[in-house]
Amino acid sequence: MFRSHFNWLAAILVLLTSVLSSNAFADKKKFAVDKVDGDLSVMVLGSGGPIATSAGRASASYLIFVGGEPKILMDAGGGAFQRLAASGTDIKDLEIILLSHLHIDHMGDLSPIVKTMYFHNRIANIDPSEEDYSFPPGRVEPFRVWGPGAGDDPAHFPPVLGADSTTIQYPASSDFVHSHYDLNEGNERYLNIFSRAISGGIFGYEVSDVSPDWQAYNPETLPTEIEGLVIKAVGVNHGPVPSLAFRIEYKGKSIVYSGDTSSVGNNMPLLSEGADLLIYDTALATDTPPGPSFNIFYALHTTPSRIGEVAAQAGVGSLVLSHITPQTEGKFKILKSMIRDQGYKGKIKVAKDLKVYNLLPTKDKDD
């Protein structure tokens, strides 16, 4: 009788130990950042478009890890701040912010993320065991922002709206960023003192405009302080919106991000040539507008067949469908079929928030 009770208790203890061990193991993989591996990775902070939907996707945003460290933020759409928090990533040393264009679903969470960067520095700077401390140096290097200029022939508001005849729809990225952070005129100029007040470092930024000319392939190589890192920006067509696509290369691997674009012209296939990973604007589910009210979207975004053409022509290794809208949500099977019909034979993946794509070294067959 005693032996049977002992065996029963032992079985319970073994089961309990197993459950606790599995939970402990799960905790080690709790955060998306724990899945980052290799020299070049991208974490999806936002895979959605400009519409809040029940699918719960945040708007466009991608965090690039170089050597395992988060160094580059590509776009910062609404909801990216929350996804960043859930990812478990410390961005105190974030260096570069790339803005594809100035639509809200690509830059709405820029300032919350910038502010978080200084709070993460505060955590690193302060020893809570000390009762008295002086302001530490903290972060002294500025973060650097690149985005499209206003364009050589910017679109003006129509007179019927009542705007001045010289008022353009989209400012240059430099004007946009200065309007936030300039010490004297920025709407969020308080960050210049706030970063010091919280012991997060000395607030500083640099911003540069890149020509958004999509009719000529003139990629601009952006200067970085990271040895071996190459970032290229080129103009792409997004209707009247000055827009950029980006290519990031490091240690033989490459990521291309289309931003939002109709993909008219040759800039997307040329920029994407041989890329290991191509993240593409997938806002449209058909090749032709289903009705007149959709014409505007087809002037701004890429059709599924055109995505396939670009991916096939460029010979990319993996294609990631992102910027998912209500038109494309849940229609991935037919989207993939339309892309395949254009001759693309690589991998096709559907982005989701907090997904991590690691570009690991190619193993030799003998390994």
mmCIF file of C-alpha atoms in Angstrom:
data_model
loop_
_atom_site.group_PDB
_atom_site.id
_atom_site.type_symbol
_atom_site.label_atom_id
_atom_site.label_comp_id
_atom_site.label_asym_id
_atom_site.label_seq_id
_atom_site.Cartn_x
_atom_site.Cartn_y
_atom_site.Cartn_z
ATOM 1 C CA MET A 1 0.000 0.000 0.000
ATOM 2 C CA PHE A 2 2.803 2.349 0.986
ATOM 3 C CA ARG A 3 4.710 1.455 -2.201
ATOM 4 C CA SER A 4 1.703 2.288 -4.412
ATOM 5 C CA HIS A 5 1.255 5.671 -2.701
ATOM 6 C CA PHE A 6 4.960 6.335 -3.116
ATOM 7 C CA ASN A 7 4.827 5.497 -6.803
ATOM 8 C CA TRP A 8 1.792 7.740 -7.238
ATOM 9 C CA LEU A 9 3.510 10.677 -5.508
ATOM 10 C CA ALA A 10 6.682 10.079 -7.480
ATOM 11 C CA ALA A 11 4.714 10.175 -10.728
ATOM 12 C CA ILE A 12 3.156 13.510 -9.731
ATOM 13 C CA LEU A 13 6.563 14.952 -8.852
ATOM 14 C CA VAL A 14 7.995 13.827 -12.195
ATOM 15 C CA LEU A 15 5.051 15.410 -14.035
ATOM 16 C CA LEU A 16 5.326 18.640 -12.029
ATOM 17 C CA THR A 17 9.057 18.818 -12.647
ATOM 18 C CA SER A 18 8.480 18.288 -16.347
ATOM 19 C CA VAL A 19 5.899 21.090 -16.481
ATOM 20 C CA LEU A 20 8.086 23.495 -14.537
ATOM 21 C CA SER A 21 11.089 22.672 -16.703
ATOM 22 C CA SER A 22 9.131 23.210 -19.895
ATOM 23 C CA ASN A 23 7.879 26.562 -18.580
ATOM 24 C CA ALA A 24 11.399 27.569 -17.675
ATOM 25 C CA PHE A 25 12.556 26.657 -21.174
ATOM 26 C CA ALA A 26 9.629 28.604 -22.663
ATOM 27 C CA ASP A 27 10.618 31.665 -20.655
ATOM 28 C CA LYS A 28 14.029 31.601 -22.351
ATOM 29 C CA LYS A 29 12.273 31.953 -25.707
ATOM 30 C CA LYS A 30 9.633 34.350 -24.482
ATOM 31 C CA PHE A 31 10.748 37.346 -26.526
ATOM 32 C CA ALA A 32 11.165 37.781 -30.258
ATOM 33 C CA VAL A 33 14.626 39.241 -29.733
ATOM 34 C CA ASP A 34 15.773 35.853 -28.407
ATOM 35 C CA LYS A 35 15.250 34.422 -31.896
ATOM 36 C CA VAL A 36 17.742 36.785 -33.538
ATOM 37 C CA ASP A 37 20.730 34.840 -34.842
ATOM 38 C CA GLY A 38 23.608 35.465 -37.216
ATOM 39 C CA ASP A 39 25.177 38.550 -38.742
ATOM 40 C CA LEU A 40 22.082 40.062 -40.402
ATOM 41 C CA SER A 41 18.457 39.735 -39.283
ATOM 42 C CA VAL A 42 15.181 41.588 -39.630
ATOM 43 C CA MET A 43 12.396 41.679 -37.045
ATOM 44 C CA VAL A 44 8.940 42.663 -38.253
ATOM 45 C CA LEU A 45 7.480 45.275 -35.919
ATOM 46 C CA GLY A 46 4.568 46.057 -38.218
ATOM 47 C CA SER A 47 3.270 44.057 -41.195
ATOM 48 C CA GLY A 48 0.043 45.967 -41.809
ATOM 49 C CA GLY A 49 -1.151 49.010 -43.691
ATOM 50 C CA PRO A 50 -2.886 52.242 -42.729
ATOM 51 C CA ILE A 51 -6.165 50.703 -41.536
ATOM 52 C CA ALA A 52 -6.890 49.403 -38.041
ATOM 53 C CA THR A 53 -8.383 45.938 -38.562
ATOM 54 C CA SER A 54 -9.337 42.932 -36.459
ATOM 55 C CA ALA A 55 -6.247 41.150 -37.797
ATOM 56 C CA GLY A 56 -4.346 43.324 -35.317
ATOM 57 C CA ARG A 57 -1.330 44.098 -37.468
ATOM 58 C CA ALA A 58 0.745 47.155 -36.613
ATOM 59 C CA SER A 59 1.601 49.489 -39.479
ATOM 60 C CA ALA A 60 4.857 49.221 -41.411
ATOM 61 C CA SER A 61 8.051 48.931 -39.376
ATOM 62 C CA TYR A 62 11.130 46.696 -39.462
ATOM 63 C CA LEU A 63 14.107 46.466 -37.111
ATOM 64 C CA ILE A 64 17.433 45.395 -38.631
ATOM 65 C CA PHE A 65 19.997 43.597 -36.474
ATOM 66 C CA VAL A 66 23.638 43.855 -37.518
ATOM 67 C CA GLY A 67 25.942 41.432 -35.760
ATOM 68 C CA GLY A 68 23.045 40.563 -33.475
ATOM 69 C CA GLU A 69 22.504 44.170 -32.380
ATOM 70 C CA PRO A 70 19.506 46.370 -33.330
ATOM 71 C CA LYS A 71 21.086 49.115 -35.397
ATOM 72 C CA ILE A 72 18.587 50.178 -38.078
ATOM 73 C CA LEU A 73 14.885 50.996 -37.945
ATOM 74 C CA MET A 74 13.079 51.005 -41.300
ATOM 75 C CA ASP A 75 9.852 52.986 -40.911
ATOM 76 C CA ALA A 76 7.913 53.431 -37.682
ATOM 77 C CA GLY A 77 4.222 53.062 -38.393
ATOM 78 C CA GLY A 78 1.475 53.125 -35.778
ATOM 79 C CA GLY A 79 1.654 50.164 -33.411
ATOM 80 C CA ALA A 80 5.391 49.656 -33.895
ATOM 81 C CA PHE A 81 6.006 51.100 -30.422
ATOM 82 C CA GLN A 82 3.857 48.402 -28.821
ATOM 83 C CA ARG A 83 5.479 45.650 -30.896
ATOM 84 C CA LEU A 84 8.919 46.929 -29.917
ATOM 85 C CA ALA A 85 7.926 46.673 -26.265
ATOM 86 C CA ALA A 86 6.639 43.124 -26.729
ATOM 87 C CA SER A 87 9.794 42.082 -28.601
ATOM 88 C CA GLY A 88 12.053 42.518 -25.573
ATOM 89 C CA THR A 89 14.586 44.482 -27.626
ATOM 90 C CA ASP A 90 16.874 47.080 -26.049
ATOM 91 C CA ILE A 91 17.400 49.865 -28.597
ATOM 92 C CA LYS A 92 19.722 52.101 -26.595
ATOM 93 C CA ASP A 93 22.357 51.833 -29.347
ATOM 94 C CA LEU A 94 20.036 52.221 -32.338
ATOM 95 C CA GLU A 95 21.970 54.268 -34.884
ATOM 96 C CA ILE A 96 19.968 54.688 -38.079
ATOM 97 C CA ILE A 97 16.348 55.390 -38.962
ATOM 98 C CA LEU A 98 15.259 54.980 -42.583
ATOM 99 C CA LEU A 99 11.952 56.533 -43.623
ATOM 100 C CA SER A 100 10.558 55.259 -46.907
ATOM 101 C CA HIS A 101 8.029 58.113 -47.084
ATOM 102 C CA LEU A 102 5.966 60.378 -44.874
ATOM 103 C CA HIS A 103 2.605 58.641 -44.759
ATOM 104 C CA ILE A 104 1.346 58.201 -41.194
ATOM 105 C CA ASP A 105 1.392 54.403 -41.370
ATOM 106 C CA HIS A 106 5.162 54.601 -41.895
ATOM 107 C CA MET A 107 6.201 57.244 -39.367
ATOM 108 C CA GLY A 108 3.390 57.644 -36.796
ATOM 109 C CA ASP A 109 5.339 55.994 -33.955
ATOM 110 C CA LEU A 110 8.681 57.640 -34.688
ATOM 111 C CA SER A 111 8.803 59.868 -31.613
ATOM 112 C CA PRO A 112 7.636 57.242 -29.093
ATOM 113 C CA ILE A 113 10.394 54.939 -30.338
ATOM 114 C CA VAL A 114 13.002 57.718 -30.190
ATOM 115 C CA LYS A 115 11.958 58.514 -26.627
ATOM 116 C CA THR A 116 12.199 54.820 -25.715
ATOM 117 C CA MET A 117 15.766 54.823 -27.009
ATOM 118 C CA TYR A 118 16.725 57.354 -24.336
ATOM 119 C CA PHE A 119 14.803 55.535 -21.620
ATOM 120 C CA HIS A 120 16.724 52.382 -22.523
ATOM 121 C CA ASN A 121 19.915 54.411 -22.097
ATOM 122 C CA ARG A 122 18.705 55.576 -18.697
ATOM 123 C CA ILE A 123 18.374 51.956 -17.573
ATOM 124 C CA ALA A 124 21.940 51.302 -18.698
ATOM 125 C CA ASN A 125 23.313 54.506 -17.167
ATOM 126 C CA ILE A 126 21.950 54.406 -13.642
ATOM 127 C CA ASP A 127 22.979 52.102 -10.834
ATOM 128 C CA PRO A 128 19.853 51.973 -8.643
ATOM 129 C CA SER A 129 21.920 50.875 -5.633
ATOM 130 C CA GLU A 130 23.561 54.289 -5.432
ATOM 131 C CA GLU A 131 21.747 56.946 -3.454
ATOM 132 C CA ASP A 132 23.651 59.822 -5.009
ATOM 133 C CA TYR A 133 24.914 59.991 -8.542
ATOM 134 C CA SER A 134 25.853 62.704 -10.966
ATOM 135 C CA PHE A 135 24.567 62.863 -14.510
ATOM 136 C CA PRO A 136 26.461 60.218 -16.496
ATOM 137 C CA PRO A 137 27.632 60.813 -20.065
ATOM 138 C CA GLY A 138 25.046 58.347 -21.319
ATOM 139 C CA ARG A 139 24.343 58.399 -25.029
ATOM 140 C CA VAL A 140 26.247 61.184 -26.742
ATOM 141 C CA GLU A 141 26.091 60.029 -30.357
ATOM 142 C CA PRO A 142 23.154 61.371 -32.407
ATOM 143 C CA PHE A 143 20.745 59.049 -34.147
ATOM 144 C CA ARG A 144 20.714 59.563 -37.899
ATOM 145 C CA VAL A 145 17.651 59.759 -40.107
ATOM 146 C CA TRP A 146 17.395 59.422 -43.877
ATOM 147 C CA GLY A 147 14.247 59.893 -45.921
ATOM 148 C CA PRO A 148 13.033 61.274 -49.243
ATOM 149 C CA GLY A 149 13.376 64.886 -50.216
ATOM 150 C CA ALA A 150 10.341 66.817 -51.389
ATOM 151 C CA GLY A 151 11.102 65.944 -54.999
ATOM 152 C CA ASP A 152 11.979 68.082 -58.005
ATOM 153 C CA ASP A 153 8.368 68.442 -59.088
ATOM 154 C CA PRO A 154 6.332 68.104 -55.891
ATOM 155 C CA ALA A 155 2.541 67.808 -56.051
ATOM 156 C CA HIS A 156 0.663 70.844 -54.794
ATOM 157 C CA PHE A 157 -2.743 70.873 -53.178
ATOM 158 C CA PRO A 158 -5.523 71.710 -55.649
ATOM 159 C CA PRO A 159 -6.885 75.283 -55.379
ATOM 160 C CA VAL A 160 -10.329 73.984 -54.386
ATOM 161 C CA LEU A 161 -8.952 73.110 -50.952
ATOM 162 C CA GLY A 162 -8.095 76.716 -50.252
ATOM 163 C CA ALA A 163 -4.391 76.160 -49.644
ATOM 164 C CA ASP A 164 -1.765 78.574 -50.893
ATOM 165 C CA SER A 165 -0.765 77.860 -54.473
ATOM 166 C CA THR A 166 2.800 77.072 -53.331
ATOM 167 C CA THR A 167 1.829 74.578 -50.614
ATOM 168 C CA ILE A 168 3.211 71.124 -51.409
ATOM 169 C CA GLN A 169 1.632 67.944 -50.060
ATOM 170 C CA TYR A 170 4.811 66.420 -48.653
ATOM 171 C CA PRO A 171 7.727 68.240 -47.012
ATOM 172 C CA ALA A 172 11.283 67.029 -47.284
ATOM 173 C CA SER A 173 12.189 64.501 -44.593
ATOM 174 C CA SER A 174 14.638 66.987 -43.101
ATOM 175 C CA ASP A 175 11.841 69.530 -42.632
ATOM 176 C CA PHE A 176 9.633 66.849 -41.116
ATOM 177 C CA VAL A 177 12.264 65.698 -38.599
ATOM 178 C CA HIS A 178 13.306 69.245 -37.672
ATOM 179 C CA SER A 179 9.650 70.090 -37.037
ATOM 180 C CA HIS A 180 9.724 67.429 -34.324
ATOM 181 C CA TYR A 181 13.113 67.802 -32.664
ATOM 182 C CA ASP A 182 14.718 71.162 -33.474
ATOM 183 C CA LEU A 183 15.852 72.789 -30.231
ATOM 184 C CA ASN A 184 14.182 76.103 -30.993
ATOM 185 C CA GLU A 185 11.194 75.286 -33.198
ATOM 186 C CA GLY A 186 10.509 71.546 -32.899
ATOM 187 C CA ASN A 187 7.107 70.512 -31.585
ATOM 188 C CA GLU A 188 8.847 67.933 -29.385
ATOM 189 C CA ARG A 189 11.867 70.081 -28.541
ATOM 190 C CA TYR A 190 11.416 69.187 -24.863
ATOM 191 C CA LEU A 191 13.267 65.931 -25.640
ATOM 192 C CA ASN A 192 16.492 67.949 -25.774
ATOM 193 C CA ILE A 193 16.288 68.554 -22.011
ATOM 194 C CA PHE A 194 14.166 65.544 -21.113
ATOM 195 C CA SER A 195 16.870 63.082 -22.180
ATOM 196 C CA ARG A 196 19.275 64.753 -19.746
ATOM 197 C CA ALA A 197 16.701 65.031 -16.966
ATOM 198 C CA ILE A 198 16.133 61.266 -16.971
ATOM 199 C CA SER A 199 19.872 60.523 -17.275
ATOM 200 C CA GLY A 200 19.314 59.003 -20.702
ATOM 201 C CA GLY A 201 22.031 60.917 -22.499
ATOM 202 C CA ILE A 202 22.471 63.999 -24.624
ATOM 203 C CA PHE A 203 19.700 64.231 -27.198
ATOM 204 C CA GLY A 204 20.976 64.636 -30.732
ATOM 205 C CA TYR A 205 19.975 63.818 -34.279
ATOM 206 C CA GLU A 206 21.132 64.263 -37.850
ATOM 207 C CA VAL A 207 18.813 64.109 -40.842
ATOM 208 C CA SER A 208 19.523 63.965 -44.563
ATOM 209 C CA ASP A 209 17.315 63.914 -47.644
ATOM 210 C CA VAL A 210 17.712 61.442 -50.506
ATOM 211 C CA SER A 211 16.517 62.264 -54.009
ATOM 212 C CA PRO A 212 13.219 60.414 -54.595
ATOM 213 C CA ASP A 213 13.637 60.351 -58.402
ATOM 214 C CA TRP A 214 12.130 57.009 -59.446
ATOM 215 C CA GLN A 215 12.710 57.533 -63.170
ATOM 216 C CA ALA A 216 16.472 57.080 -62.972
ATOM 217 C CA TYR A 217 18.423 54.375 -61.191
ATOM 218 C CA ASN A 218 20.850 56.415 -59.132
ATOM 219 C CA PRO A 219 21.150 54.595 -55.801
ATOM 220 C CA GLU A 220 22.658 56.667 -53.024
ATOM 221 C CA THR A 221 24.978 54.887 -50.594
ATOM 222 C CA LEU A 222 24.382 56.195 -47.072
ATOM 223 C CA PRO A 223 27.387 56.674 -44.790
ATOM 224 C CA THR A 224 27.532 54.457 -41.703
ATOM 225 C CA GLU A 225 29.967 53.901 -38.857
ATOM 226 C CA ILE A 226 29.599 50.120 -38.958
ATOM 227 C CA GLU A 227 32.431 48.464 -40.855
ATOM 228 C CA GLY A 228 31.191 46.347 -43.731
ATOM 229 C CA LEU A 229 27.620 47.643 -43.587
ATOM 230 C CA VAL A 230 26.267 49.062 -46.854
ATOM 231 C CA ILE A 231 22.921 50.875 -47.115
ATOM 232 C CA LYS A 232 21.568 52.000 -50.464
ATOM 233 C CA ALA A 233 18.495 54.141 -51.089
ATOM 234 C CA VAL A 234 16.736 54.751 -54.389
ATOM 235 C CA GLY A 235 13.559 56.551 -55.421
ATOM 236 C CA VAL A 236 10.489 54.467 -56.247
ATOM 237 C CA ASN A 237 7.111 55.428 -57.675
ATOM 238 C CA HIS A 238 4.333 55.909 -55.117
ATOM 239 C CA GLY A 239 2.114 58.179 -57.151
ATOM 240 C CA PRO A 240 2.689 61.801 -56.090
ATOM 241 C CA VAL A 241 4.368 60.750 -52.849
ATOM 242 C CA PRO A 242 8.187 61.117 -52.661
ATOM 243 C CA SER A 243 9.286 57.607 -51.681
ATOM 244 C CA LEU A 244 12.370 55.451 -51.246
ATOM 245 C CA ALA A 245 13.265 51.781 -51.242
ATOM 246 C CA PHE A 246 16.293 50.518 -49.321
ATOM 247 C CA ARG A 247 18.909 47.797 -49.682
ATOM 248 C CA ILE A 248 21.010 46.686 -46.699
ATOM 249 C CA GLU A 249 24.106 44.530 -47.181
ATOM 250 C CA TYR A 250 26.349 42.993 -44.546
ATOM 251 C CA LYS A 251 28.833 40.118 -44.670
ATOM 252 C CA GLY A 252 27.573 38.767 -47.958
ATOM 253 C CA LYS A 253 23.850 38.935 -47.108
ATOM 254 C CA SER A 254 21.279 41.461 -48.287
ATOM 255 C CA ILE A 255 17.797 42.708 -47.426
ATOM 256 C CA VAL A 256 15.692 44.912 -49.711
ATOM 257 C CA TYR A 257 12.622 46.815 -48.539
ATOM 258 C CA SER A 258 10.279 48.257 -51.149
ATOM 259 C CA GLY A 259 8.472 50.712 -48.902
ATOM 260 C CA ASP A 260 5.200 51.560 -50.659
ATOM 261 C CA THR A 261 5.412 51.654 -54.434
ATOM 262 C CA SER A 262 3.555 50.889 -57.639
ATOM 263 C CA SER A 263 6.868 49.467 -58.902
ATOM 264 C CA VAL A 264 6.596 51.368 -62.192
ATOM 265 C CA GLY A 265 10.034 51.616 -63.815
ATOM 266 C CA ASN A 266 13.210 49.615 -63.266
ATOM 267 C CA ASN A 267 14.370 50.771 -59.856
ATOM 268 C CA MET A 268 12.822 47.949 -57.838
ATOM 269 C CA PRO A 269 14.205 45.054 -59.927
ATOM 270 C CA LEU A 270 17.621 46.734 -60.158
ATOM 271 C CA LEU A 271 17.820 47.442 -56.418
ATOM 272 C CA SER A 272 16.609 43.912 -55.603
ATOM 273 C CA GLU A 273 19.055 42.063 -57.835
ATOM 274 C CA GLY A 274 20.322 38.929 -56.081
ATOM 275 C CA ALA A 275 18.883 39.943 -52.697
ATOM 276 C CA ASP A 276 18.570 37.230 -50.082
ATOM 277 C CA LEU A 277 15.348 38.721 -48.697
ATOM 278 C CA LEU A 278 12.904 41.091 -50.393
ATOM 279 C CA ILE A 279 10.156 42.678 -48.270
ATOM 280 C CA TYR A 280 7.386 43.844 -50.591
ATOM 281 C CA ASP A 281 4.363 46.146 -50.468
ATOM 282 C CA THR A 282 1.425 43.697 -50.768
ATOM 283 C CA ALA A 283 -1.591 45.985 -50.538
ATOM 284 C CA LEU A 284 -3.399 44.730 -53.671
ATOM 285 C CA ALA A 285 -5.094 41.384 -54.234
ATOM 286 C CA THR A 286 -5.832 41.691 -57.965
ATOM 287 C CA ASP A 287 -4.026 43.003 -61.026
ATOM 288 C CA THR A 288 -6.805 45.434 -61.979
ATOM 289 C CA PRO A 289 -8.975 47.694 -59.817
ATOM 290 C CA PRO A 290 -12.232 45.982 -58.811
ATOM 291 C CA GLY A 291 -13.990 49.327 -59.118
ATOM 292 C CA PRO A 292 -13.379 53.064 -59.702
ATOM 293 C CA SER A 293 -12.959 53.765 -55.994
ATOM 294 C CA PHE A 294 -9.860 51.527 -56.011
ATOM 295 C CA ASN A 295 -8.034 53.446 -58.760
ATOM 296 C CA ILE A 296 -6.077 55.545 -56.264
ATOM 297 C CA PHE A 297 -4.676 52.450 -54.545
ATOM 298 C CA TYR A 298 -3.551 50.961 -57.856
ATOM 299 C CA ALA A 299 -1.672 54.175 -58.597
ATOM 300 C CA LEU A 300 0.172 53.854 -55.294
ATOM 301 C CA HIS A 301 0.840 50.123 -54.772
ATOM 302 C CA THR A 302 2.133 47.016 -56.556
ATOM 303 C CA THR A 303 -0.084 44.396 -58.174
ATOM 304 C CA PRO A 304 0.598 40.728 -57.350
ATOM 305 C CA SER A 305 1.815 39.958 -60.856
ATOM 306 C CA ARG A 306 4.224 42.884 -60.790
ATOM 307 C CA ILE A 307 5.621 41.615 -57.483
ATOM 308 C CA GLY A 308 6.246 38.295 -59.206
ATOM 309 C CA GLU A 309 7.899 39.984 -62.174
ATOM 310 C CA VAL A 310 10.273 41.966 -59.966
ATOM 311 C CA ALA A 311 11.170 38.995 -57.750
ATOM 312 C CA ALA A 312 11.776 36.735 -60.768
ATOM 313 C CA GLN A 313 13.775 39.309 -62.702
ATOM 314 C CA ALA A 314 15.927 40.141 -59.667
ATOM 315 C CA GLY A 315 16.432 36.495 -58.703
ATOM 316 C CA VAL A 316 15.773 37.071 -54.999
ATOM 317 C CA GLY A 317 16.142 34.184 -52.573
ATOM 318 C CA SER A 318 13.080 34.790 -50.402
ATOM 319 C CA LEU A 319 10.081 37.085 -50.872
ATOM 320 C CA VAL A 320 8.243 38.427 -47.827
ATOM 321 C CA LEU A 321 4.727 39.730 -48.431
ATOM 322 C CA SER A 322 4.021 42.617 -46.079
ATOM 323 C CA HIS A 323 2.006 45.854 -45.759
ATOM 324 C CA ILE A 324 -1.032 43.577 -45.638
ATOM 325 C CA THR A 325 -4.388 45.349 -46.098
ATOM 326 C CA PRO A 326 -8.022 44.241 -45.847
ATOM 327 C CA GLN A 327 -7.874 43.546 -49.590
ATOM 328 C CA THR A 328 -5.035 41.037 -49.197
ATOM 329 C CA GLU A 329 -5.636 39.628 -45.700
ATOM 330 C CA GLY A 330 -6.503 35.940 -45.941
ATOM 331 C CA LYS A 331 -5.932 35.761 -49.709
ATOM 332 C CA PHE A 332 -2.364 34.591 -49.568
ATOM 333 C CA LYS A 333 -2.865 31.368 -51.514
ATOM 334 C CA ILE A 334 -4.109 33.177 -54.629
ATOM 335 C CA LEU A 335 -1.481 35.918 -54.187
ATOM 336 C CA LYS A 336 1.278 33.323 -54.156
ATOM 337 C CA SER A 337 -0.189 31.667 -57.235
ATOM 338 C CA MET A 338 -0.215 34.962 -59.158
ATOM 339 C CA ILE A 339 3.382 35.609 -58.138
ATOM 340 C CA ARG A 340 4.455 32.104 -59.203
ATOM 341 C CA ASP A 341 2.774 32.609 -62.579
ATOM 342 C CA GLN A 342 5.436 35.237 -63.338
ATOM 343 C CA GLY A 343 8.213 32.692 -63.016
ATOM 344 C CA TYR A 344 9.376 33.343 -59.460
ATOM 345 C CA LYS A 345 10.700 30.103 -57.939
ATOM 346 C CA GLY A 346 12.111 31.271 -54.601
ATOM 347 C CA LYS A 347 10.509 31.072 -51.171
ATOM 348 C CA ILE A 348 7.382 33.150 -50.472
ATOM 349 C CA LYS A 349 6.574 34.067 -46.893
ATOM 350 C CA VAL A 350 3.772 36.127 -45.362
ATOM 351 C CA ALA A 351 4.999 38.621 -42.769
ATOM 352 C CA LYS A 352 3.516 38.765 -39.327
ATOM 353 C CA ASP A 353 4.304 41.057 -36.444
ATOM 354 C CA LEU A 354 7.324 40.005 -34.331
ATOM 355 C CA LYS A 355 8.471 37.449 -36.902
ATOM 356 C CA VAL A 356 12.281 37.287 -37.138
ATOM 357 C CA TYR A 357 14.094 36.436 -40.368
ATOM 358 C CA ASN A 358 17.739 35.451 -39.891
ATOM 359 C CA LEU A 359 20.027 35.534 -42.917
ATOM 360 C CA LEU A 360 22.402 32.800 -41.878
ATOM 361 C CA PRO A 361 25.535 31.798 -43.788
ATOM 362 C CA THR A 362 24.929 29.242 -46.523
ATOM 363 C CA LYS A 363 26.219 25.868 -45.431
ATOM 364 C CA ASP A 364 28.431 23.832 -47.730
ATOM 365 C CA LYS A 365 27.018 20.500 -48.814
ATOM 366 C CA ASP A 366 29.851 18.731 -46.996
ATOM 367 C CA ASP A 367 29.001 20.392 -43.666
#
